[in-house]
Coordinates of N, CA and C in Angstrom, one line a residue:
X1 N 97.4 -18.2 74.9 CA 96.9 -18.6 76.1 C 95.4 -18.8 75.9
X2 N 95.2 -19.9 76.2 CA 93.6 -20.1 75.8 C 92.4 -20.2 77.7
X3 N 91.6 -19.8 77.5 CA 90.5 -19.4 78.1 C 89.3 -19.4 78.0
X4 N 88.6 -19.2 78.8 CA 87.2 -18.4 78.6 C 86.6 -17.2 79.4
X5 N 86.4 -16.6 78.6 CA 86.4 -14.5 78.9 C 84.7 -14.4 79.5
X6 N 84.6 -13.8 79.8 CA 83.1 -12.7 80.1 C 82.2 -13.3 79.0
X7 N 81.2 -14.0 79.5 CA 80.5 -14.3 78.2 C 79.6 -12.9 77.6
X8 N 79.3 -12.8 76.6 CA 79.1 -11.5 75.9 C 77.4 -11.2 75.1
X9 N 76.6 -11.2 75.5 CA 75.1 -11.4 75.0 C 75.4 -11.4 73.9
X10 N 74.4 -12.3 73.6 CA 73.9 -12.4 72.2 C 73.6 -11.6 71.3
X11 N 73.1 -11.7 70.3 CA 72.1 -10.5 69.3 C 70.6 -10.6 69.9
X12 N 70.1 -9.5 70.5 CA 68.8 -10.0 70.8 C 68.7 -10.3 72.6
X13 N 69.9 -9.9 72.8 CA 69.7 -10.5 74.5 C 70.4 -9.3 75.1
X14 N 70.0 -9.1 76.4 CA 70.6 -8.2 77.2 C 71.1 -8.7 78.1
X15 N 72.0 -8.0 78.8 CA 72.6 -8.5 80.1 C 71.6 -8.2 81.6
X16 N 71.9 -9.0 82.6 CA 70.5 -9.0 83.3 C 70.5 -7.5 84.0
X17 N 71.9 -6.5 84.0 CA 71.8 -5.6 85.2 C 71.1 -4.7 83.9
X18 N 70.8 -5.2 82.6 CA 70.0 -4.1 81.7 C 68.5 -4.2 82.0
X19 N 68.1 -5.3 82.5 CA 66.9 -5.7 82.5 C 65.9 -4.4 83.2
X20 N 64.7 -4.1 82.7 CA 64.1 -2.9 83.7 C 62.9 -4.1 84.7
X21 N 63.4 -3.2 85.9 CA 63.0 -4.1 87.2 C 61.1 -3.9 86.8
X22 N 60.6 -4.6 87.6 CA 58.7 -4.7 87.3 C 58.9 -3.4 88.4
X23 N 57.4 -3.6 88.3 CA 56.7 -2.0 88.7 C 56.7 -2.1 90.5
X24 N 56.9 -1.3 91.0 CA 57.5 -1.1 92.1 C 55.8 -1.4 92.8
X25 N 56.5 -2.7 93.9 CA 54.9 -2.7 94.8 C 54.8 -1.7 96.2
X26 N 56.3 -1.4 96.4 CA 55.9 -0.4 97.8 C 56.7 -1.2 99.1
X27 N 56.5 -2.3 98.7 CA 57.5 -3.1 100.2 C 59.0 -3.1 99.7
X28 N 59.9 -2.7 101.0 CA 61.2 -2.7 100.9 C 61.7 -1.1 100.2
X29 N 60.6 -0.3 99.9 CA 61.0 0.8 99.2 C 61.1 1.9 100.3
X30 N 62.2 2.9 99.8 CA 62.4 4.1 101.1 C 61.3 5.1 101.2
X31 N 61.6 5.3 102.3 CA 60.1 6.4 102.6 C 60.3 7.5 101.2
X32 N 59.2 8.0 101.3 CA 59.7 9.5 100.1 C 59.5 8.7 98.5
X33 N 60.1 7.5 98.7 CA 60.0 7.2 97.4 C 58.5 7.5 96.8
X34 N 58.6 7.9 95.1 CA 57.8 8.2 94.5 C 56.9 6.8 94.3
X35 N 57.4 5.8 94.2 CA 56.3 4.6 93.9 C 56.0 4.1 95.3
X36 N 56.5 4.2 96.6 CA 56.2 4.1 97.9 C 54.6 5.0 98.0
X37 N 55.0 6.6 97.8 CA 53.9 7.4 98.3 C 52.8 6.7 97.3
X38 N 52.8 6.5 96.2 CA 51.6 6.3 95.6 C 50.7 4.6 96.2
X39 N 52.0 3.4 96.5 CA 51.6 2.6 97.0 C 50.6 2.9 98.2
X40 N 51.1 4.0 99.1 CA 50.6 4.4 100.1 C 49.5 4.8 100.2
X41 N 49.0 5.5 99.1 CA 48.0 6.7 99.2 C 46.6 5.5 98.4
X42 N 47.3 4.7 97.5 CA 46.2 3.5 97.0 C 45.7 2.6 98.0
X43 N 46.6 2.2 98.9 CA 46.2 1.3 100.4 C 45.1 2.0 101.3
X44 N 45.9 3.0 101.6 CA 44.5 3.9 102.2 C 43.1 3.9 101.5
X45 N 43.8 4.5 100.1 CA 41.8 4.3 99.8 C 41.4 2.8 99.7
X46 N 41.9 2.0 99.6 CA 41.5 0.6 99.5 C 41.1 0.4 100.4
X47 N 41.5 0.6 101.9 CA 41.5 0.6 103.3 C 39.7 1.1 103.7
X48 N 39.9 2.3 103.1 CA 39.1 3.3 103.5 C 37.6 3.1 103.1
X49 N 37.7 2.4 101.4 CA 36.2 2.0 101.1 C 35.9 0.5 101.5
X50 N 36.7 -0.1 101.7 CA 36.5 -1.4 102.3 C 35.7 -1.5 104.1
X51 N 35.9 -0.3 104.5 CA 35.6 0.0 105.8 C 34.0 0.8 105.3
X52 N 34.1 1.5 104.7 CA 32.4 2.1 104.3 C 32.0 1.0 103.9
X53 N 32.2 0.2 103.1 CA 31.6 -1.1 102.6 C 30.7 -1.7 104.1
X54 N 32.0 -2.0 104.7 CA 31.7 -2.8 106.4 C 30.3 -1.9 107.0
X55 N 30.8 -0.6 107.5 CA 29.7 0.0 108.3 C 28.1 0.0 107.2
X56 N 28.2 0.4 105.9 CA 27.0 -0.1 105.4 C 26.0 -1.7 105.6
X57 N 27.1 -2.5 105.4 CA 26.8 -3.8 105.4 C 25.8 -3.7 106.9
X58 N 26.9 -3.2 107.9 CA 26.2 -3.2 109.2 C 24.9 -2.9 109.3
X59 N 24.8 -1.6 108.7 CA 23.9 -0.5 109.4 C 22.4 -1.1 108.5
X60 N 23.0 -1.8 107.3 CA 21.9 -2.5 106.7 C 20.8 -4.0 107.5
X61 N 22.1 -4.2 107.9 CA 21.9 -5.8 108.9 C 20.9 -5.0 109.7
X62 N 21.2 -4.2 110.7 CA 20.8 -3.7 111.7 C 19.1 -2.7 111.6
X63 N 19.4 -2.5 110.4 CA 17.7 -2.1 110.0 C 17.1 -3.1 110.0
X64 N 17.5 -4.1 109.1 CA 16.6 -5.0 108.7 C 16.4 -5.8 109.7
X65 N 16.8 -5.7 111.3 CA 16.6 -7.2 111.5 C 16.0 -5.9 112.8
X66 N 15.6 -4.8 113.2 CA 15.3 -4.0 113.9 C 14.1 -4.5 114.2
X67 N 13.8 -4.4 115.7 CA 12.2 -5.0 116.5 C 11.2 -3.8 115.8
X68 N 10.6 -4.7 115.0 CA 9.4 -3.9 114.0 C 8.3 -3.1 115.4
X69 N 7.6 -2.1 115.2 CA 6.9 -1.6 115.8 C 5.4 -2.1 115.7
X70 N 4.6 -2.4 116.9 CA 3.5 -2.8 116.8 C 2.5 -2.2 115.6
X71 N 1.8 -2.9 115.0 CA 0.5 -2.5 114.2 C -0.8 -1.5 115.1
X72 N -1.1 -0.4 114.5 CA -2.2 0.5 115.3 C -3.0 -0.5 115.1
X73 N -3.7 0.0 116.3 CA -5.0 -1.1 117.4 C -5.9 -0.7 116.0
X74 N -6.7 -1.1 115.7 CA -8.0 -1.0 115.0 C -9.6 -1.5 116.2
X75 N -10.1 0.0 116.2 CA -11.2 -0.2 116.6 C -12.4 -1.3 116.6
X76 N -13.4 -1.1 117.2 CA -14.3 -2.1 117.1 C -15.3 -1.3 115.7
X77 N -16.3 -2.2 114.9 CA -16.9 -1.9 114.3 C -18.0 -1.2 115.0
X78 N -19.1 0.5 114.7 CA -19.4 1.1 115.1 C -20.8 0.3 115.9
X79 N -21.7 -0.5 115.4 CA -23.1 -1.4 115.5 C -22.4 -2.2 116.8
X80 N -21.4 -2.6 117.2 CA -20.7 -3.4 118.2 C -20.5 -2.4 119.7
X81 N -20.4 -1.3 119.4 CA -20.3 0.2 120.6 C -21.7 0.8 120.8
X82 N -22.6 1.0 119.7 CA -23.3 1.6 119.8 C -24.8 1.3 120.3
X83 N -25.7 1.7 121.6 CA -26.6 1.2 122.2 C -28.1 2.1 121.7
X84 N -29.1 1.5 121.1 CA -30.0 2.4 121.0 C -31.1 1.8 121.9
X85 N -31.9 2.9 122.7 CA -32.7 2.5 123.6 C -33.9 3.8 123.6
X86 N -35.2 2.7 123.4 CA -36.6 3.2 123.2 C -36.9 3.7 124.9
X87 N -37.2 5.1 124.5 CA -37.7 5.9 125.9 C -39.2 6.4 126.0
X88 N -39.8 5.9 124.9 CA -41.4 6.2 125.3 C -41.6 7.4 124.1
X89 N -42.9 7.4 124.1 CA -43.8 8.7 123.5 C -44.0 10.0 124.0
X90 N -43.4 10.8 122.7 CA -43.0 12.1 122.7 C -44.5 12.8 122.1
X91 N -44.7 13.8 122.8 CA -45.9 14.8 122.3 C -45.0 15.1 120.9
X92 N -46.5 15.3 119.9 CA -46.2 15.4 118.4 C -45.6 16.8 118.3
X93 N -44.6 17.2 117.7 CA -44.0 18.8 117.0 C -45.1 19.4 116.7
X94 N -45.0 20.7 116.3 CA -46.0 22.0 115.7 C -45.8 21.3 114.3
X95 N -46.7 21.4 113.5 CA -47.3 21.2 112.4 C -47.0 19.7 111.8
X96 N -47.0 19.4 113.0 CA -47.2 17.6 112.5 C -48.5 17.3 111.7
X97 N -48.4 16.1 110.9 CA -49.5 15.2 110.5 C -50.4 15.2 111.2
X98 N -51.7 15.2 111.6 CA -52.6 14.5 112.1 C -52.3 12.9 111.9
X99 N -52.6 12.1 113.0 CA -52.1 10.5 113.5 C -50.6 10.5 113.8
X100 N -49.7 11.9 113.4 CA -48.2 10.7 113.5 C -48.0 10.2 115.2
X101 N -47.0 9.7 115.1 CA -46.4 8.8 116.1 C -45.5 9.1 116.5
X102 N -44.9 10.1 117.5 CA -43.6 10.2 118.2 C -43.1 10.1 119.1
X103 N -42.0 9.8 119.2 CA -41.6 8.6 119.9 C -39.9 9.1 120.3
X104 N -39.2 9.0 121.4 CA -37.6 9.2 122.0 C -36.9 7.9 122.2
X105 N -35.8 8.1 121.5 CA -34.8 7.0 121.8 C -33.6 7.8 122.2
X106 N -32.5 6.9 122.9 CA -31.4 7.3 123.2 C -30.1 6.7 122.9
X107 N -29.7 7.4 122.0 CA -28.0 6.6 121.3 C -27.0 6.9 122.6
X108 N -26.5 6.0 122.9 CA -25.0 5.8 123.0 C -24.0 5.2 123.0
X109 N -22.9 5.9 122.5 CA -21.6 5.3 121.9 C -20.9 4.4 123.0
X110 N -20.9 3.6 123.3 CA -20.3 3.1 124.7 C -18.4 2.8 124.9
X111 N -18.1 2.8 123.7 CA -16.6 3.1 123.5 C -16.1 3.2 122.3
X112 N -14.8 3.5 122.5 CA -14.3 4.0 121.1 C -14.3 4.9 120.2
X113 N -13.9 5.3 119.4 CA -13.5 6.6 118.8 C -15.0 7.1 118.0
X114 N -15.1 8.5 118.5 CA -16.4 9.3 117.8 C -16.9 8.1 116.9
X115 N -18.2 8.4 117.3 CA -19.4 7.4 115.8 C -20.3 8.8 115.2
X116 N -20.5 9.0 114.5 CA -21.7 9.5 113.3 C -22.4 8.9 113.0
X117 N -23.7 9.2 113.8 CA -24.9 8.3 113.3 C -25.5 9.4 111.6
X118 N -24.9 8.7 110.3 CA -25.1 9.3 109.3 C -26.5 9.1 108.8
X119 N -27.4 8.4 109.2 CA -29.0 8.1 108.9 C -30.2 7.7 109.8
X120 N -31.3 7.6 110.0 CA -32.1 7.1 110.3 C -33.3 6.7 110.0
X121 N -33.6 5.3 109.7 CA -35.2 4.9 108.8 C -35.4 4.0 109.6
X122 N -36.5 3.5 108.8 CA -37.5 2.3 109.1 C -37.8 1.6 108.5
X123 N -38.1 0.6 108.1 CA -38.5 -0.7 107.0 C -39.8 -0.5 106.5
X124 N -40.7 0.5 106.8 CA -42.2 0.3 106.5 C -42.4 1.6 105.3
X125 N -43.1 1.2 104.0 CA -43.3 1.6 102.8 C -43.8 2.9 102.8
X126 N -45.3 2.8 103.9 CA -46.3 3.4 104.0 C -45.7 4.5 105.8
X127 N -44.7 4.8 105.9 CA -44.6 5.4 106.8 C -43.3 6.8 106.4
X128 N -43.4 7.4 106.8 CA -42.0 8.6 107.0 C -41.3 9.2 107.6
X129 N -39.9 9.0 108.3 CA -39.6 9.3 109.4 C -38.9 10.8 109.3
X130 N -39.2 11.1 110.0 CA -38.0 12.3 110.4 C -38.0 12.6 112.2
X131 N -36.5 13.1 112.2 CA -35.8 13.4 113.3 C -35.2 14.2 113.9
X132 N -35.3 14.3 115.4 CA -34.5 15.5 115.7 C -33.8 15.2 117.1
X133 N -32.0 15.5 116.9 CA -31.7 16.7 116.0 C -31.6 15.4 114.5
X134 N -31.3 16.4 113.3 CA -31.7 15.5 111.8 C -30.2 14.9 111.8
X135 N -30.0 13.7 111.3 CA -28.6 13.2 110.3 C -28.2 14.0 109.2
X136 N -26.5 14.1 109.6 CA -25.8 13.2 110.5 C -25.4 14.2 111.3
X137 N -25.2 13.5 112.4 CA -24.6 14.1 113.4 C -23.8 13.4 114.6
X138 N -22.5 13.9 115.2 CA -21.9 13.2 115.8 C -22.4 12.7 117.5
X139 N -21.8 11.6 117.9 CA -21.7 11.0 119.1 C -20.5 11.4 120.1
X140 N -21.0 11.5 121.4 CA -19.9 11.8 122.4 C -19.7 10.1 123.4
X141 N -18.5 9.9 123.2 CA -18.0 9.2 123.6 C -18.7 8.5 125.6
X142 N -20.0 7.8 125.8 CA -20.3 7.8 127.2 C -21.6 8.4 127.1
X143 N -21.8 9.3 126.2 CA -22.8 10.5 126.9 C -24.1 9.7 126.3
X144 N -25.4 9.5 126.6 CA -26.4 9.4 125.7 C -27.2 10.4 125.6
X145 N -27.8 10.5 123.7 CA -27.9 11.4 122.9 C -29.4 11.1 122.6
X146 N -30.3 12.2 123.2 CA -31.9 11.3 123.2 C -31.9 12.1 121.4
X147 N -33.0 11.3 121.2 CA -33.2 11.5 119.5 C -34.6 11.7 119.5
X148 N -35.4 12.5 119.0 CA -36.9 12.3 119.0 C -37.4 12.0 117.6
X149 N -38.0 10.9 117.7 CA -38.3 10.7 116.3 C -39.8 10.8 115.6
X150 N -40.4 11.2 114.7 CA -42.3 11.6 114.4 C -42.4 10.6 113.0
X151 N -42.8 9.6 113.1 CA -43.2 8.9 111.9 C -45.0 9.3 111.9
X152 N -44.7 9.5 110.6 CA -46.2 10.0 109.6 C -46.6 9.1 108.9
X153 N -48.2 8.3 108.9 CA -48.4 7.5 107.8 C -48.8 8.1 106.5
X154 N -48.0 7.0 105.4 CA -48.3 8.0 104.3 C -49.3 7.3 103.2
X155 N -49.5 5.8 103.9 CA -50.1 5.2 103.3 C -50.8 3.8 104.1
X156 N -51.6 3.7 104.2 CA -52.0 2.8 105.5 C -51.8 1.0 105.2
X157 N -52.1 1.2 103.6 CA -51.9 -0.4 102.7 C -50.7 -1.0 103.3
X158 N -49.7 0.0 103.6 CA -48.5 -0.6 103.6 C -47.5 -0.2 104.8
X159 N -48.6 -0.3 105.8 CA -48.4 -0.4 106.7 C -48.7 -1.8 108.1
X160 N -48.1 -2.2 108.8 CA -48.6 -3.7 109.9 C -49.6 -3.1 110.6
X161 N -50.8 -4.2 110.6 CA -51.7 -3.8 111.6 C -50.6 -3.9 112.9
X162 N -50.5 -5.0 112.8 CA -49.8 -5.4 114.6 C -48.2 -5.4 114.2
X163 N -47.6 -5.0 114.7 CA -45.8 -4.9 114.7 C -45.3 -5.6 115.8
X164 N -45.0 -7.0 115.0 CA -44.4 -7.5 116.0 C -42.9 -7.8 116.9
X165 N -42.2 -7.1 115.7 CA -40.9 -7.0 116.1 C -40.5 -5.8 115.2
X166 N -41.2 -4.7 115.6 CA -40.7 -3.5 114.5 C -39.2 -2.9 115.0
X167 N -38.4 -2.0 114.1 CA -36.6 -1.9 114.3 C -36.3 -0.6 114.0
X168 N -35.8 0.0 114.2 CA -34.9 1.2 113.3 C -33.5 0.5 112.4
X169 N -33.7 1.3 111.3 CA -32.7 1.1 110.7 C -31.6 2.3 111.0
X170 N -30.2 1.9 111.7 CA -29.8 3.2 111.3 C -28.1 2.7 111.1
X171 N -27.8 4.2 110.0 CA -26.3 4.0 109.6 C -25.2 5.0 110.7
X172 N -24.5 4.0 110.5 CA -23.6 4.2 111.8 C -21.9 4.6 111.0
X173 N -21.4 6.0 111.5 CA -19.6 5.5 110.7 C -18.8 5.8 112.3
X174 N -17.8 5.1 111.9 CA -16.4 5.5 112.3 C -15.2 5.1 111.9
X175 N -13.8 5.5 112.7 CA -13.0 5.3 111.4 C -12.6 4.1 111.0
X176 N -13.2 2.9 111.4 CA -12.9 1.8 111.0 C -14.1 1.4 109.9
X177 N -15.2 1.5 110.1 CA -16.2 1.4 109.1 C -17.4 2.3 108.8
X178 N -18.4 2.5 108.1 CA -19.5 2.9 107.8 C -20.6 1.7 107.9
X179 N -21.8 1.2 108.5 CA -22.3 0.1 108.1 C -23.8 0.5 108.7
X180 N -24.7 -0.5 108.3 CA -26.1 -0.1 108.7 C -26.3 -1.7 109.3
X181 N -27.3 -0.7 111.0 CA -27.6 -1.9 111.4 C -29.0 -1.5 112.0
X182 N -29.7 -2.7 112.3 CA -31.3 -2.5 112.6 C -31.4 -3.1 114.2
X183 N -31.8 -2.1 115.1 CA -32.3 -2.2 116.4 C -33.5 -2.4 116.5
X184 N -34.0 -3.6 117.3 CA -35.3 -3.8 118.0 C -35.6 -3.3 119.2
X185 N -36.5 -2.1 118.9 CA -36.3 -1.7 120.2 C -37.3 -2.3 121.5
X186 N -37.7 -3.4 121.2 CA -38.6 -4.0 122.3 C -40.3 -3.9 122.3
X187 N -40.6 -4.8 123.0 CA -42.2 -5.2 123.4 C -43.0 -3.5 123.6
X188 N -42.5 -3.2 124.0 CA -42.7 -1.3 124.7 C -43.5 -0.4 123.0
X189 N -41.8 -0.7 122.4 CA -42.0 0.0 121.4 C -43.2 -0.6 120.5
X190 N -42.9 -1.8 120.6 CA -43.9 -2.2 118.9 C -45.1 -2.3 119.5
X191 N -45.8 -2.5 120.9 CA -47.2 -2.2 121.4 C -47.8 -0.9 121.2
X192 N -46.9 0.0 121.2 CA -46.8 1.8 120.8 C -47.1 2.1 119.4
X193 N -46.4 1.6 118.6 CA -46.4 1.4 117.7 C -47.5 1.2 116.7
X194 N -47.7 -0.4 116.9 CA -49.0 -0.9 116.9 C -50.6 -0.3 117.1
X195 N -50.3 0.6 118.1 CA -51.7 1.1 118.4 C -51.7 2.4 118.1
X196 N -50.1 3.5 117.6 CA -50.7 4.3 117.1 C -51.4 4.5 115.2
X197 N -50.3 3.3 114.6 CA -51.0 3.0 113.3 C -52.5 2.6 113.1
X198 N -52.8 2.2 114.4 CA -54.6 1.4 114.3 C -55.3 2.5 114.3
X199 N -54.7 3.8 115.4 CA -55.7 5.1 115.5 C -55.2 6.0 114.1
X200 N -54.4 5.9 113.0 CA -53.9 6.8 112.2 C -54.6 5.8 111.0
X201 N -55.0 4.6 111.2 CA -55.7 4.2 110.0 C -56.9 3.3 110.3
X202 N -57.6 3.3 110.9 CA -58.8 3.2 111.9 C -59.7 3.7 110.9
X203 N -60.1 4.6 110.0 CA -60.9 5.1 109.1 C -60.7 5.2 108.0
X204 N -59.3 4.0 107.4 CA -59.0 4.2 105.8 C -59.7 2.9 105.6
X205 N -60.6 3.1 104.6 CA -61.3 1.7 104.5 C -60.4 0.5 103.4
X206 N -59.2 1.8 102.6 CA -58.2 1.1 102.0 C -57.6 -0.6 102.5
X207 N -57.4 0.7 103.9 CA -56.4 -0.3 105.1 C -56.8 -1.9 105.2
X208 N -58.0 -1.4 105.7 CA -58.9 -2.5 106.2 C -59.3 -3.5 105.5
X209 N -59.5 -3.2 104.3 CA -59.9 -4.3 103.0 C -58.4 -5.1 102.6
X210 N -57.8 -4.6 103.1 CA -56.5 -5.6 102.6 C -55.1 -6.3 103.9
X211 N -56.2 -6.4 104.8 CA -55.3 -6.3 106.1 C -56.6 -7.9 106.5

């Protein structure tokens, strides 16, 4: 009786129910199963840093694009606040020069953060100032701070007969700058001025030969 039987693999071939199935993905598989739980436990972490990924991303966006906080106010420069004002002739200190010249002015800070008046001079060669109270010393915000000043001649050559727009020089800080600025203190002052130099060099015949 002729036929044909069960075909029979080859050399080299297997039958397909030999075949070993691929690696188990987790869908269709029973709970409990060992390649299920692991499918399971890999999803979650997949799950889980995919979500920290997200809220970083966020939290990054969200800094970066945050309403920036204003820049601190920066003050005015200290020569812009500060008022000096000539108040007349001071009787001379105990052991003054013979001829000096002294003289009250009054600093004030008119706004803004403490100033330090860190110096005070004068442009003239032949003169020497000092003051009281001495530099540096600080400013109160409103208040004015009389200053009394005693210039000494120290040389009369190098000194103005007539002063016609004479200044103080003075250095000023606060926390925005340090800078030197020069006040005219007026008609008042440099007629004052003027006529105490003529009586402190009035008898240098130096003076007078070169004036």
């Amino acid at each position: 009786m002729s036929g044909v039987g069960p075909v029979e693999p080859g050399e080299g071939t297997r039958a397909w129910d030999d075949v070993e199935a691929p690696p188990p993905t987790g869908h269709g598989l029973p709970r409990g199963h060992p390649a299920a739980l692991y499918y399971a436990r890999h999803r979650r972490a997949v799950l889980a840093s995919a979500a920290a990924t997200a809220v970083l991303a966020g939290g990054g966006y969200l800094y970066a694009t945050r309403p920036q906080p204003p820049p601190p106010a920066v003050g005015p420069f200290p020569s812009q606040v500060v008022d000096v004002t000539y108040l007349g002739e001071e009787g001379s200190p105990r052991r003054a020069p013979k001829g000096s010249f002294t003289f009250a002015v009054r600093v004030t800070a008119l706004s803004g953060p403490t100033i330090t008046v860190v110096e005070i001079s004068q442009p003239y060669a032949g003169l020497n100032l000092t003051s009281v109270p001495k530099p540096p010393f600080r400013t109160r915000t409103g208040f004015g701070h009389k200053i009394v000043v005693t210039m000494n001649v120290t040389e009369c050559a190098n000194t103005p007969r007539n002063a016609g727009l004479p200044f103080l020089d003075v250095t000023l800080r606060n926390t925005r700058a340090i800078e030197d600025h020069s006040y005219i203190l007026g008609e008042r002052y440099a007629h004052d001025l003027s006529e105490a130099l003529q009586v402190a060099c009035s008898n240098d015949p130096s003076s007078l030969a070169k004036r």
